[in-house]
Amino acid sequence: MFVLYRFLSVWPLALLHGVGAALGWLTWLASPTYRRRFAGNAALAGYGFGQVRPAVAHAGRMVMEMPRLWFGPPVPVRWDGADLVDAAYAAGKGVVFFTPHLGCFEITAQDVAGHYRAAHGPLTVLYRPARQAALAQVLETARRREGLQTVPTTLTGVRQMIKALRAGRAVGLLPDQVPPEGMGQWAPFFGQSAYTMTLAARLVLQTGATPLLVWGERLPRGRGFCLHFRALAEPLAGQLEPAVAQINREMESLIRECPQQYLWGYGRYKKPRAEP
């Protein structure tokens, strides 16, 4: 797998996105289950298939751009809302970046880490180890880079994130990812009850860190990406349960900025799995 990823890493981003678009549609055509979940999730948010049709291709583009982002030369990235990030770091209490399964979430962590590692230390990101051994090895190698520290979804990983925030550094996670059983609560997401992680809210409530929203827009014709930073619409609630529901609403707001790049095929409403 390393050989394949290294080979793809030197391809132009436009070519990878073109192949990825075809891959996205092949997956759509081959899997009735995927089609039903995609359409069902979009419908819960009030979108017909025609409105989110481009998301089919974008799911494939996400897969094919990974080798370039992990092992290839840098890609063009511009920022929208950089002043919010500067102000959050300047507050000195740490920063928690919330990113949904929207656009390219891999580039958000890479680029933030690259910009701020010298002045503010590494960015700590939460990840769930891949179940396939070969892919897990690729991911471990790809994400082992200067300025980026990855921690697993375990108690040890959570402690590392809290430690980073208390040192004034930043952490990042995907709040719309279904957590393992016992690590979340049921909360509305586009009007449907979804098992939602409590960690995102806990990190802010326990440390006083500044929460920021960010998503990476995939620009057309392989021109790179644009990172969009947003402040919360209002201060995070002081109690856990309403804070978790509030973060879901913030994720909804980001997704509505560009529903054509959201992973509607993600099993957001699935039952949580028990940790082994």
XYZ file of N, CA and C in Angstrom:
828
model
N 0.822 -1.199 0.000
C 0.000 0.000 0.000
C 0.865 1.262 0.000
N 2.007 1.198 0.681
C 2.913 2.347 0.680
C 3.341 2.692 -0.748
N 3.626 1.664 -1.538
C 4.078 1.891 -2.915
C 2.997 2.609 -3.709
N 1.743 2.166 -3.565
C 0.632 2.794 -4.268
C 0.468 4.256 -3.849
N 0.511 4.512 -2.538
C 0.331 5.871 -2.043
C 1.471 6.779 -2.505
N 2.688 6.262 -2.513
C 3.817 7.067 -2.980
C 3.665 7.380 -4.469
N 3.194 6.410 -5.214
C 2.990 6.611 -6.657
C 1.947 7.696 -6.906
N 0.836 7.635 -6.187
C -0.235 8.610 -6.380
C 0.122 9.990 -5.837
N 1.058 10.052 -4.908
C 1.369 11.321 -4.242
C 1.970 12.368 -5.169
N 2.511 11.945 -6.303
C 3.130 12.904 -7.219
C 2.177 13.304 -8.344
N 0.982 12.748 -8.354
C 0.007 13.123 -9.378
C -0.481 14.544 -9.133
N -0.817 15.273 -10.201
C -1.436 16.590 -10.017
C -2.759 16.456 -9.269
N -3.061 17.431 -8.434
C -4.289 17.376 -7.647
C -5.527 17.310 -8.548
N -5.500 18.020 -9.663
C -6.648 17.996 -10.576
C -6.896 16.597 -11.110
N -5.833 15.879 -11.429
C -5.982 14.516 -11.940
C -6.514 13.586 -10.855
N -5.994 13.730 -9.635
C -6.487 12.912 -8.524
C -7.965 13.170 -8.280
N -8.363 14.427 -8.356
C -9.772 14.753 -8.146
C -10.642 14.217 -9.274
N -10.121 14.204 -10.496
C -10.881 13.641 -11.607
C -11.113 12.145 -11.436
N -10.057 11.432 -11.067
C -10.192 9.991 -10.807
C -11.101 9.765 -9.599
N -10.949 10.619 -8.599
C -11.766 10.478 -7.393
C -13.240 10.666 -7.676
N -13.583 11.610 -8.541
C -14.986 11.824 -8.892
C -15.582 10.564 -9.510
N -14.826 9.941 -10.401
C -15.299 8.691 -11.014
C -15.444 7.597 -9.953
N -14.490 7.532 -9.030
C -14.552 6.541 -7.956
C -15.790 6.754 -7.090
N -16.096 8.015 -6.806
C -17.278 8.320 -6.006
C -18.546 7.813 -6.656
N -18.657 8.025 -7.952
C -19.865 7.571 -8.652
C -19.916 6.059 -8.804
N -18.767 5.421 -8.977
C -18.748 3.953 -9.033
C -19.218 3.360 -7.706
N -18.777 3.956 -6.602
C -19.213 3.497 -5.280
C -20.715 3.687 -5.120
N -21.198 4.818 -5.568
C -22.637 5.116 -5.498
C -23.448 4.071 -6.272
N -23.008 3.758 -7.497
C -23.736 2.822 -8.344
C -23.659 1.395 -7.822
N -22.554 1.065 -7.160
C -22.337 -0.320 -6.733
C -23.011 -0.674 -5.421
N -23.404 0.322 -4.622
C -23.903 0.035 -3.275
C -25.286 0.634 -3.019
N -26.334 -0.179 -3.078
C -27.673 0.323 -2.752
C -27.765 0.843 -1.312
N -27.047 0.203 -0.395
C -27.061 0.640 1.002
C -26.492 2.054 1.131
N -25.402 2.289 0.444
C -24.782 3.617 0.464
C -25.730 4.652 -0.138
N -26.380 4.312 -1.242
C -27.295 5.246 -1.882
C -28.441 5.617 -0.956
N -28.989 4.609 -0.278
C -30.113 4.878 0.632
C -29.676 5.754 1.793
N -28.522 5.458 2.378
C -28.044 6.262 3.511
C -27.742 7.689 3.078
N -27.108 7.848 1.941
C -26.783 9.160 1.398
C -28.057 9.992 1.220
N -29.023 9.428 0.518
C -30.260 10.165 0.241
C -31.053 10.416 1.519
N -31.074 9.425 2.429
C -31.817 9.568 3.676
C -31.244 10.646 4.572
N -29.928 10.675 4.712
C -29.288 11.701 5.539
C -29.511 13.094 4.967
N -29.401 13.215 3.646
C -29.623 14.508 3.014
C -31.071 14.969 3.191
N -32.005 14.024 3.087
C -33.418 14.371 3.230
C -33.726 14.877 4.633
N -33.090 14.314 5.646
C -33.297 14.778 7.022
C -32.885 16.240 7.171
N -31.892 16.658 6.388
C -31.431 18.044 6.434
C -32.231 18.946 5.501
N -33.196 18.367 4.785
C -34.048 19.159 3.915
C -33.570 19.278 2.486
N -32.641 18.397 2.067
C -32.097 18.470 0.721
C -32.571 17.303 -0.135
N -32.985 17.606 -1.353
C -33.239 16.579 -2.337
C -31.935 16.146 -2.969
N -31.951 14.995 -3.650
C -30.707 14.486 -4.227
C -30.089 15.474 -5.211
N -30.915 16.151 -5.988
C -30.382 17.096 -6.956
C -29.573 18.210 -6.332
N -29.914 18.577 -5.099
C -29.208 19.669 -4.420
C -27.841 19.251 -3.894
N -27.679 17.972 -3.605
C -26.412 17.495 -3.034
C -25.703 16.503 -3.958
N -26.147 16.399 -5.173
C -25.566 15.465 -6.138
C -24.041 15.570 -6.230
N -23.450 16.786 -6.237
C -21.985 16.870 -6.317
C -21.257 16.171 -5.173
N -21.940 15.951 -4.046
C -21.287 15.301 -2.904
C -20.884 13.863 -3.215
N -21.544 13.245 -4.196
C -21.160 11.883 -4.600
C -19.722 11.891 -5.117
N -19.425 12.826 -6.007
C -18.073 12.927 -6.554
C -17.071 13.402 -5.508
N -17.508 14.304 -4.633
C -16.576 14.832 -3.630
C -16.137 13.755 -2.639
N -16.979 12.783 -2.378
C -16.567 11.688 -1.490
C -15.398 10.923 -2.099
N -15.430 10.717 -3.407
C -14.310 10.056 -4.076
C -13.080 10.929 -4.145
N -13.288 12.225 -4.350
C -12.149 13.140 -4.371
C -11.416 13.129 -3.033
N -12.167 13.035 -1.942
C -11.555 12.993 -0.616
C -10.598 11.807 -0.502
N -11.004 10.665 -1.026
C -10.163 9.466 -0.950
C -8.897 9.634 -1.792
N -9.062 10.127 -3.005
C -7.932 10.173 -3.923
C -6.936 11.293 -3.609
N -7.361 12.328 -2.895
C -6.422 13.410 -2.586
C -5.511 13.067 -1.409
N -5.867 12.052 -0.631
C -5.094 11.728 0.572
C -3.626 11.425 0.286
N -3.279 10.593 -0.709
C -1.856 10.335 -0.941
C -1.053 11.607 -1.204
N -1.644 12.555 -1.938
C -0.945 13.818 -2.224
C -0.763 14.624 -0.941
N -1.805 14.677 -0.109
C -1.717 15.459 1.126
C -0.770 14.816 2.131
N -0.696 13.510 2.136
C 0.141 12.814 3.118
C 1.608 12.733 2.708
N 1.866 12.482 1.419
C 3.232 12.173 0.998
C 3.761 13.056 -0.128
N 2.906 13.879 -0.725
C 3.317 14.656 -1.882
C 3.753 16.067 -1.564
N 4.069 16.844 -2.595
C 4.449 18.254 -2.401
C 3.261 19.065 -1.922
N 3.512 20.232 -1.325
C 2.423 21.062 -0.793
C 1.419 21.458 -1.869
N 0.187 21.682 -1.436
C -0.870 22.139 -2.332
C -1.256 23.566 -1.937
N -1.815 24.341 -2.865
C -2.207 25.722 -2.529
C -3.337 25.746 -1.502
N -3.182 26.583 -0.487
C -4.205 26.739 0.556
C -4.323 28.216 0.899
N -5.532 28.727 0.916
C -5.757 30.085 1.393
C -6.705 30.051 2.581
N -6.712 31.148 3.344
C -7.484 31.178 4.595
C -8.546 32.257 4.557
N -9.657 31.967 5.156
C -10.747 32.918 5.362
C -11.027 32.966 6.864
N -10.700 34.092 7.507
C -10.933 34.224 8.944
C -9.720 33.964 9.796
N -8.536 34.189 9.255
C -7.296 33.940 10.001
C -7.207 34.775 11.267
N -7.829 35.968 11.265
C -7.784 36.821 12.454
C -8.419 36.151 13.660
N -9.413 35.302 13.430
C -10.044 34.576 14.534
C -9.063 33.604 15.191
N -8.240 32.973 14.376
C -7.264 32.013 14.908
C -6.187 32.754 15.700
N -5.702 33.851 15.154
C -4.689 34.641 15.865
C -5.212 35.091 17.232
N -6.458 35.563 17.260
C -7.042 36.047 18.516
C -7.229 34.902 19.509
N -7.613 33.744 19.018
C -7.827 32.597 19.902
C -6.519 32.158 20.557
N -5.447 32.088 19.780
C -4.148 31.732 20.349
C -3.683 32.805 21.334
N -3.928 34.066 20.993
C -3.472 35.164 21.845
C -4.159 35.158 23.204
N -5.363 34.589 23.288
C -6.076 34.528 24.562
C -5.332 33.660 25.573
N -4.504 32.738 25.083
C -3.616 31.980 25.967
C -4.223 30.805 26.701
N -5.476 30.467 26.415
C -6.118 29.349 27.115
C -6.277 28.106 26.255
N -5.640 28.126 25.097
C -5.761 26.997 24.186
C -6.900 27.208 23.200
N -6.883 26.412 22.130
C -7.884 26.512 21.077
C -8.400 25.106 20.763
N -9.720 24.982 20.635
C -10.328 23.708 20.219
C -10.969 23.934 18.852
N -10.437 23.263 17.829
C -10.977 23.365 16.480
C -12.019 22.268 16.253
N -13.224 22.672 15.871
C -14.300 21.741 15.548
C -14.444 21.679 14.030
N -14.369 20.479 13.468
C -14.461 20.290 12.022
C -15.431 19.163 11.709
N -16.468 19.415 10.905
C -17.361 18.318 10.509
C -16.777 17.525 9.336
N -17.478 16.462 8.928
C -17.074 15.674 7.761
C -17.449 16.445 6.494
N -16.818 17.581 6.315
C -17.165 18.509 5.251
C -15.915 18.913 4.497
N -15.954 18.806 3.181
C -14.800 19.178 2.382
C -13.594 18.318 2.713
N -12.428 18.951 2.774
C -11.190 18.237 3.091
C -10.783 18.560 4.523
N -11.112 17.659 5.450
C -10.767 17.934 6.844
C -9.322 17.559 7.161
N -8.674 16.818 6.278
C -7.255 16.492 6.485
C -6.388 17.746 6.340
N -6.708 18.591 5.367
C -5.871 19.767 5.114
C -6.004 20.788 6.236
N -7.126 20.813 6.940
C -7.288 21.803 8.012
C -6.248 21.589 9.093
N -6.077 20.343 9.520
C -5.104 20.059 10.575
C -3.683 20.326 10.096
N -3.376 19.878 8.893
C -2.021 20.069 8.361
C -1.640 21.540 8.276
N -2.544 22.344 7.746
C -2.172 23.732 7.493
C -2.136 24.564 8.771
N -3.074 24.300 9.691
C -3.024 25.004 10.975
C -1.735 24.646 11.717
N -1.401 23.369 11.717
C -0.173 22.931 12.386
C 1.051 23.604 11.777
N 1.081 23.679 10.447
C 2.223 24.281 9.778
C 2.370 25.763 10.070
N 1.246 26.462 10.228
C 1.295 27.899 10.467
C 1.707 28.269 11.893
N 1.323 27.455 12.867
C 1.457 27.894 14.262
C 2.422 27.073 15.113
N 3.031 26.044 14.544
C 3.867 25.175 15.373
C 5.054 25.922 15.983
N 5.648 26.850 15.232
C 6.829 27.542 15.747
C 6.490 28.430 16.937
N 5.361 29.123 16.860
C 5.009 30.079 17.913
C 4.213 29.456 19.048
N 3.421 28.417 18.746
C 2.486 27.899 19.754
C 2.547 26.390 19.961
N 3.513 25.728 19.390
C 3.636 24.302 19.611
C 2.736 23.491 18.688
N 2.788 22.177 18.812
C 2.053 21.318 17.882
C 0.537 21.361 18.082
N -0.166 21.023 17.034
C -1.614 20.835 17.079
C -1.872 19.362 17.398
N -2.684 19.100 18.408
C -3.015 17.725 18.799
C -4.375 17.364 18.227
N -4.427 16.296 17.450
C -5.686 15.907 16.816
C -6.087 14.499 17.263
N -7.378 14.323 17.415
C -7.943 13.042 17.822
C -8.180 12.182 16.590
N -7.822 10.909 16.668
C -8.075 10.022 15.543
C -8.470 8.646 16.065
N -9.195 7.933 15.212
C -9.554 6.549 15.518
C -8.697 5.643 14.653
N -7.863 4.796 15.237
C -6.972 3.947 14.448
C -7.744 3.090 13.457
N -7.183 2.949 12.248
C -7.824 2.119 11.222
C -7.819 0.660 11.645
N -8.861 -0.048 11.255
C -8.956 -1.461 11.626
C -8.063 -2.336 10.756
N -7.843 -1.909 9.489
C -6.970 -2.677 8.610
C -5.521 -2.364 8.941
N -4.724 -3.405 9.166
C -3.341 -3.219 9.599
C -2.521 -2.420 8.591
N -2.699 -2.707 7.298
C -1.913 -2.021 6.273
C -2.242 -0.534 6.246
N -3.529 -0.203 6.318
C -3.930 1.205 6.302
C -3.494 1.900 7.581
N -3.571 1.205 8.711
C -3.143 1.796 9.976
C -1.668 2.193 9.926
N -0.855 1.373 9.270
C 0.567 1.675 9.150
C 0.793 2.899 8.279
N 0.028 3.005 7.176
C 0.137 4.159 6.295
C -0.245 5.435 7.043
N -1.366 5.375 7.778
C -1.837 6.545 8.508
C -0.833 6.990 9.563
N -0.269 6.022 10.257
C 0.695 6.356 11.311
C 1.898 7.072 10.727
N 2.363 6.606 9.573
C 3.511 7.239 8.929
C 3.148 8.609 8.363
N 1.972 8.694 7.719
C 1.561 9.927 7.057
C 1.365 11.069 8.036
N 0.825 10.765 9.195
C 0.484 11.818 10.150
C 1.592 12.096 11.155
N 2.711 11.437 10.970
C 3.864 11.691 11.834
C 4.687 12.809 11.199
N 4.263 14.041 11.450
C 4.928 15.185 10.829
C 5.128 16.276 11.860
N 6.069 17.165 11.573
C 6.389 18.250 12.497
C 5.172 19.148 12.701
N 4.880 19.429 13.957
C 3.788 20.324 14.279
C 2.447 19.651 14.453
N 2.370 18.345 14.194
C 1.104 17.632 14.291
C 1.268 16.413 15.194
N 0.494 16.377 16.261
C 0.539 15.268 17.199
C -0.821 14.575 17.183
N -0.836 13.275 16.933
C -2.088 12.531 16.899
C -2.237 11.700 18.163
N -3.460 11.651 18.687
C -3.727 10.861 19.882
C -4.969 10.009 19.630
N -5.024 8.802 20.188
C -6.160 7.910 19.940
C -7.370 8.268 20.796
N -8.500 7.659 20.439
C -9.754 7.883 21.175
C -9.778 7.015 22.436
N -8.857 7.284 23.332
C -8.756 6.566 24.593
C -8.610 7.584 25.711
N -8.670 7.112 26.944
C -8.499 8.000 28.076
C -7.138 8.675 28.040
N -6.116 7.934 27.623
C -4.776 8.513 27.504
C -4.762 9.642 26.489
N -5.445 9.438 25.355
C -5.515 10.472 24.341
C -6.227 11.716 24.837
N -7.320 11.524 25.570
C -8.060 12.663 26.124
C -7.188 13.450 27.093
N -6.442 12.761 27.921
C -5.559 13.437 28.865
C -4.499 14.263 28.142
N -4.010 13.745 27.026
C -3.010 14.486 26.256
C -3.614 15.758 25.675
N -4.872 15.685 25.251
C -5.536 16.863 24.699
C -5.737 17.929 25.780
N -6.168 17.517 26.952
C -6.358 18.466 28.052
C -5.022 19.095 28.442
N -3.985 18.281 28.479
C -2.652 18.799 28.809
C -2.219 19.847 27.781
N -2.464 19.578 26.506
C -2.089 20.522 25.450
C -2.838 21.844 25.608
N -4.127 21.776 25.906
C -4.918 22.995 26.058
C -4.456 23.815 27.252
N -4.152 23.156 28.337
C -3.704 23.879 29.526
C -2.329 24.506 29.334
N -1.616 24.036 28.314
C -0.327 24.643 27.976
C -0.494 25.743 26.930
N -1.756 26.061 26.572
C -2.014 27.122 25.605
C -1.929 26.687 24.160
N -1.856 25.361 23.923
C -1.770 24.869 22.551
C -3.180 24.581 22.009
N -3.250 23.979 20.847
C -4.537 23.744 20.189
C -4.768 22.259 19.973
N -6.044 21.891 19.899
C -6.440 20.523 19.585
C -7.527 20.582 18.510
N -7.707 19.480 17.806
C -8.730 19.429 16.769
C -9.440 18.096 16.770
N -10.739 18.111 16.464
C -11.517 16.889 16.399
C -12.762 17.091 15.546
N -13.398 15.981 15.174
C -14.605 15.996 14.358
C -15.798 15.683 15.255
N -16.547 16.691 15.688
C -17.649 16.458 16.624
C -18.811 15.671 16.039
N -18.895 15.563 14.696
C -19.998 14.791 14.115
C -19.605 13.340 13.857
N -18.477 12.920 14.439
C -18.088 11.518 14.366
C -18.770 10.744 15.489
N -19.335 9.591 15.166
C -20.038 8.797 16.182
C -19.012 8.206 17.156
N -19.114 8.540 18.441
C -18.132 8.045 19.414
C -18.473 6.619 19.859
N -17.528 5.941 20.491
C -17.827 4.629 21.047
C -18.901 4.730 22.132
N -19.534 3.630 22.380
C -20.578 3.589 23.405
C -20.026 4.034 24.763
N -20.778 4.898 25.447
C -20.366 5.398 26.750
C -19.588 6.700 26.691
N -19.273 7.167 25.455
C -18.490 8.393 25.317
C -19.297 9.509 24.654
N -20.631 9.362 24.671
C -21.460 10.369 24.032
C -22.837 10.449 24.653
N -23.693 11.241 24.025
C -25.081 11.344 24.437
C -25.928 11.539 23.177
N -27.206 11.213 23.284
C -28.098 11.395 22.147
C -28.533 12.852 22.077
N -28.374 13.450 20.898
C -28.717 14.864 20.708
C -29.200 15.061 19.277
N -30.049 16.065 19.047
C -30.569 16.291 17.691
C -29.456 16.691 16.719
N -29.541 16.135 15.524
C -28.667 16.521 14.425
C -29.515 16.537 13.160
N -29.783 17.720 12.642
C -30.743 17.892 11.557
C -32.097 17.281 11.912
N -32.485 17.458 13.178
C -33.802 17.027 13.617
C -33.921 15.568 13.975
N -32.870 14.789 13.794
C -32.886 13.358 14.109
C -31.918 13.094 15.259
N -32.335 12.267 16.213
C -31.467 11.957 17.341
C -30.228 11.200 16.868
N -29.072 11.699 17.234
C -27.805 11.087 16.830
C -26.895 10.981 18.042
N -26.193 9.856 18.148
C -25.259 9.680 19.258
C -24.073 10.609 19.019
N -23.835 11.516 19.951
C -22.899 12.624 19.753
C -21.829 12.638 20.841
N -20.603 12.843 20.436
C -19.513 12.868 21.416
C -19.686 14.023 22.406
N -19.347 13.744 23.644
C -19.352 14.790 24.666
C -17.962 15.410 24.828
N -16.948 14.765 24.272
C -15.577 15.226 24.465
C -15.375 16.646 23.965
N -15.955 16.979 22.800
C -15.755 18.317 22.240
C -16.176 19.394 23.232
N -17.349 19.219 23.835
C -17.833 20.200 24.815
C -17.021 20.141 26.107
N -16.679 18.950 26.546
C -15.930 18.806 27.795
C -14.582 19.518 27.734
N -13.913 19.432 26.608
C -12.601 20.069 26.488
C -12.691 21.574 26.720
N -13.729 22.186 26.168
C -13.902 23.631 26.345
C -14.328 23.955 27.768
N -15.289 23.188 28.288
C -15.816 23.484 29.619
C -14.772 23.263 30.713
N -13.907 22.279 30.537
C -12.926 21.963 31.580
C -11.702 22.872 31.547
N -11.388 23.431 30.391
C -10.140 24.189 30.273
C -10.340 25.678 30.011
N -11.530 26.074 29.578
C -11.744 27.473 29.220
C -11.148 27.849 27.888
N -10.793 26.846 27.080
C -10.196 27.100 25.772
C -11.195 27.788 24.842
N -10.665 28.403 23.795
C -11.508 29.071 22.807
C -11.936 28.074 21.734
N -13.243 27.892 21.531
C -13.691 26.993 20.453
C -13.770 27.746 19.122
N -13.304 27.113 18.061
C -13.402 27.681 16.721
C -13.887 26.599 15.754
N -14.669 27.013 14.783
C -15.132 26.118 13.734
C -14.235 26.294 12.512
N -13.976 25.200 11.803
C -13.171 25.301 10.587
C -13.557 24.179 9.635
N -13.602 24.511 8.345
C -13.754 23.456 7.340
C -12.940 23.824 6.118
N -12.483 22.817 5.393
C -11.613 23.022 4.249
C -12.353 22.843 2.939
N -12.647 23.941 2.274
C -13.347 23.874 0.989
C -12.416 23.354 -0.096
N -12.895 22.406 -0.857
C -12.151 21.850 -1.989
C -12.432 22.722 -3.211
N -11.429 23.417 -3.707
C -11.618 24.346 -4.823
C -11.687 23.592 -6.143
N -12.402 24.137 -7.127
C -12.569 23.419 -8.404
C -11.282 23.348 -9.212
N -11.251 22.351 -10.094
C -10.161 22.141 -11.053
C -8.797 22.001 -10.379
N -8.780 21.425 -9.187
C -7.522 21.128 -8.514
C -6.732 22.339 -8.101
N -7.422 23.470 -7.852
C -6.713 24.703 -7.498
C -6.326 24.755 -6.026
N -6.609 23.714 -5.272
C -6.232 23.691 -3.869
C -7.428 23.777 -2.958
N -7.254 24.461 -1.822
C -8.271 24.478 -0.780
C -8.367 25.857 -0.141
N -9.503 26.108 0.476
C -9.681 27.333 1.263
C -10.193 26.938 2.637
N -9.467 27.332 3.675
C -9.887 27.043 5.041
C -10.787 28.174 5.535
N -11.986 27.805 5.965
C -12.951 28.778 6.467
C -13.044 28.650 7.991
N -12.655 29.694 8.701
C -12.725 29.706 10.160
C -13.934 30.519 10.600
N -14.650 30.012 11.600
C -15.845 30.665 12.101
C -15.846 30.629 13.628
N -16.341 31.693 14.245
C -16.589 31.676 15.689
C -17.960 31.045 15.930
N -18.197 30.540 17.128
C -19.519 30.041 17.475
C -20.530 31.184 17.411
N -21.757 30.867 17.061
C -22.788 31.892 16.953
C -23.028 32.582 18.281
N -22.825 31.847 19.381
C -22.953 32.412 20.721
C -22.058 31.613 21.650
N -21.687 32.162 22.823
C -20.800 31.434 23.733
C -21.336 30.049 24.063
N -20.428 29.104 24.223
C -20.838 27.739 24.511
C -21.547 27.667 25.858
N -22.654 26.926 25.892
C -23.421 26.762 27.124
C -22.540 26.207 28.237
N -22.850 26.575 29.467
C -22.019 26.167 30.598
C -22.289 24.781 31.123
N -23.357 24.133 30.656
C -23.684 22.773 31.069
C -23.470 21.816 29.905
N -23.102 20.581 30.229
C -22.680 19.638 29.198
C -23.778 19.328 28.182
N -24.950 18.954 28.644
C -25.991 18.505 27.709
C -26.370 19.583 26.691
N -26.686 20.812 27.118
C -26.987 21.834 26.116
C -25.781 22.218 25.265
N -24.581 22.096 25.823
C -23.384 22.420 25.048
C -23.200 21.427 23.899
N -23.458 20.158 24.161
C -23.347 19.136 23.115
C -24.354 19.406 22.006
N -25.593 19.717 22.383
C -26.627 20.021 21.387
C -26.257 21.280 20.597
N -25.652 22.249 21.272
C -25.253 23.485 20.608
C -24.172 23.218 19.567
N -23.213 22.373 19.889
C -22.156 22.048 18.931
C -22.738 21.358 17.706
N -23.730 20.497 17.900
C -24.397 19.894 16.746
C -25.020 20.956 15.848
N -25.633 21.952 16.451
C -26.235 23.023 15.647
C -25.165 23.797 14.883
N -24.020 23.989 15.513
C -22.931 24.683 14.837
C -22.420 23.853 13.651
N -22.354 22.533 13.819
C -21.959 21.663 12.712
C -22.963 21.760 11.572
N -24.239 21.798 11.909
C -25.273 21.949 10.885
C -25.071 23.240 10.101
N -24.759 24.308 10.815
C -24.567 25.600 10.171
C -23.409 25.565 9.178
N -22.296 24.937 9.569
C -21.165 24.812 8.649
C -21.534 23.983 7.431
N -22.214 22.878 7.645
C -22.585 21.996 6.538
C -23.476 22.724 5.542
N -24.356 23.584 6.050
C -25.253 24.321 5.156
C -24.507 25.364 4.326
N -23.273 25.692 4.715
C -22.474 26.585 3.874
C -22.136 25.923 2.540
N -21.976 24.618 2.560
C -21.621 23.904 1.326
C -22.061 22.441 1.425
N -23.361 22.170 1.378
C -23.832 20.786 1.499
C -23.337 19.881 0.369
N -22.873 20.479 -0.715
C -22.367 19.691 -1.841
C -21.037 19.016 -1.528
N -20.391 19.385 -0.413
C -19.123 18.743 -0.059
C -19.201 17.976 1.265
N -20.400 17.748 1.761
C -20.528 16.981 3.002
C -20.590 15.486 2.694
N -20.112 14.675 3.627
C -20.166 13.219 3.463
C -21.538 12.704 3.905
N -22.524 12.873 3.039
C -23.883 12.422 3.375
C -23.957 10.911 3.528
N -23.004 10.201 2.980
C -22.999 8.755 3.106
C -22.445 8.248 4.419
N -21.942 9.159 5.268
C -21.413 8.743 6.574
C -22.563 8.282 7.466
N -22.345 7.218 8.217
C -23.392 6.661 9.079
C -23.564 7.463 10.358
N -24.025 8.689 10.224
C -24.131 9.586 11.385
C -25.128 9.096 12.412
N -26.146 8.368 12.000
C -27.212 7.975 12.927
C -27.105 6.511 13.374
N -25.961 5.922 13.157
C -25.788 4.526 13.547
C -25.675 4.404 15.064
N -25.909 3.204 15.537
C -25.738 2.950 16.971
C -24.244 2.896 17.295
N -23.852 3.411 18.450
C -22.422 3.391 18.789
C -21.932 1.983 19.014
N -20.693 1.750 18.673
C -20.100 0.442 18.895
C -19.406 0.426 20.262
N -19.359 -0.738 20.860
C -18.662 -0.894 22.131
C -17.169 -1.000 21.882
N -16.391 -0.383 22.729
C -14.938 -0.497 22.601
C -14.499 -1.905 22.962
N -13.541 -2.473 22.207
C -13.081 -3.828 22.515
C -12.364 -3.894 23.855
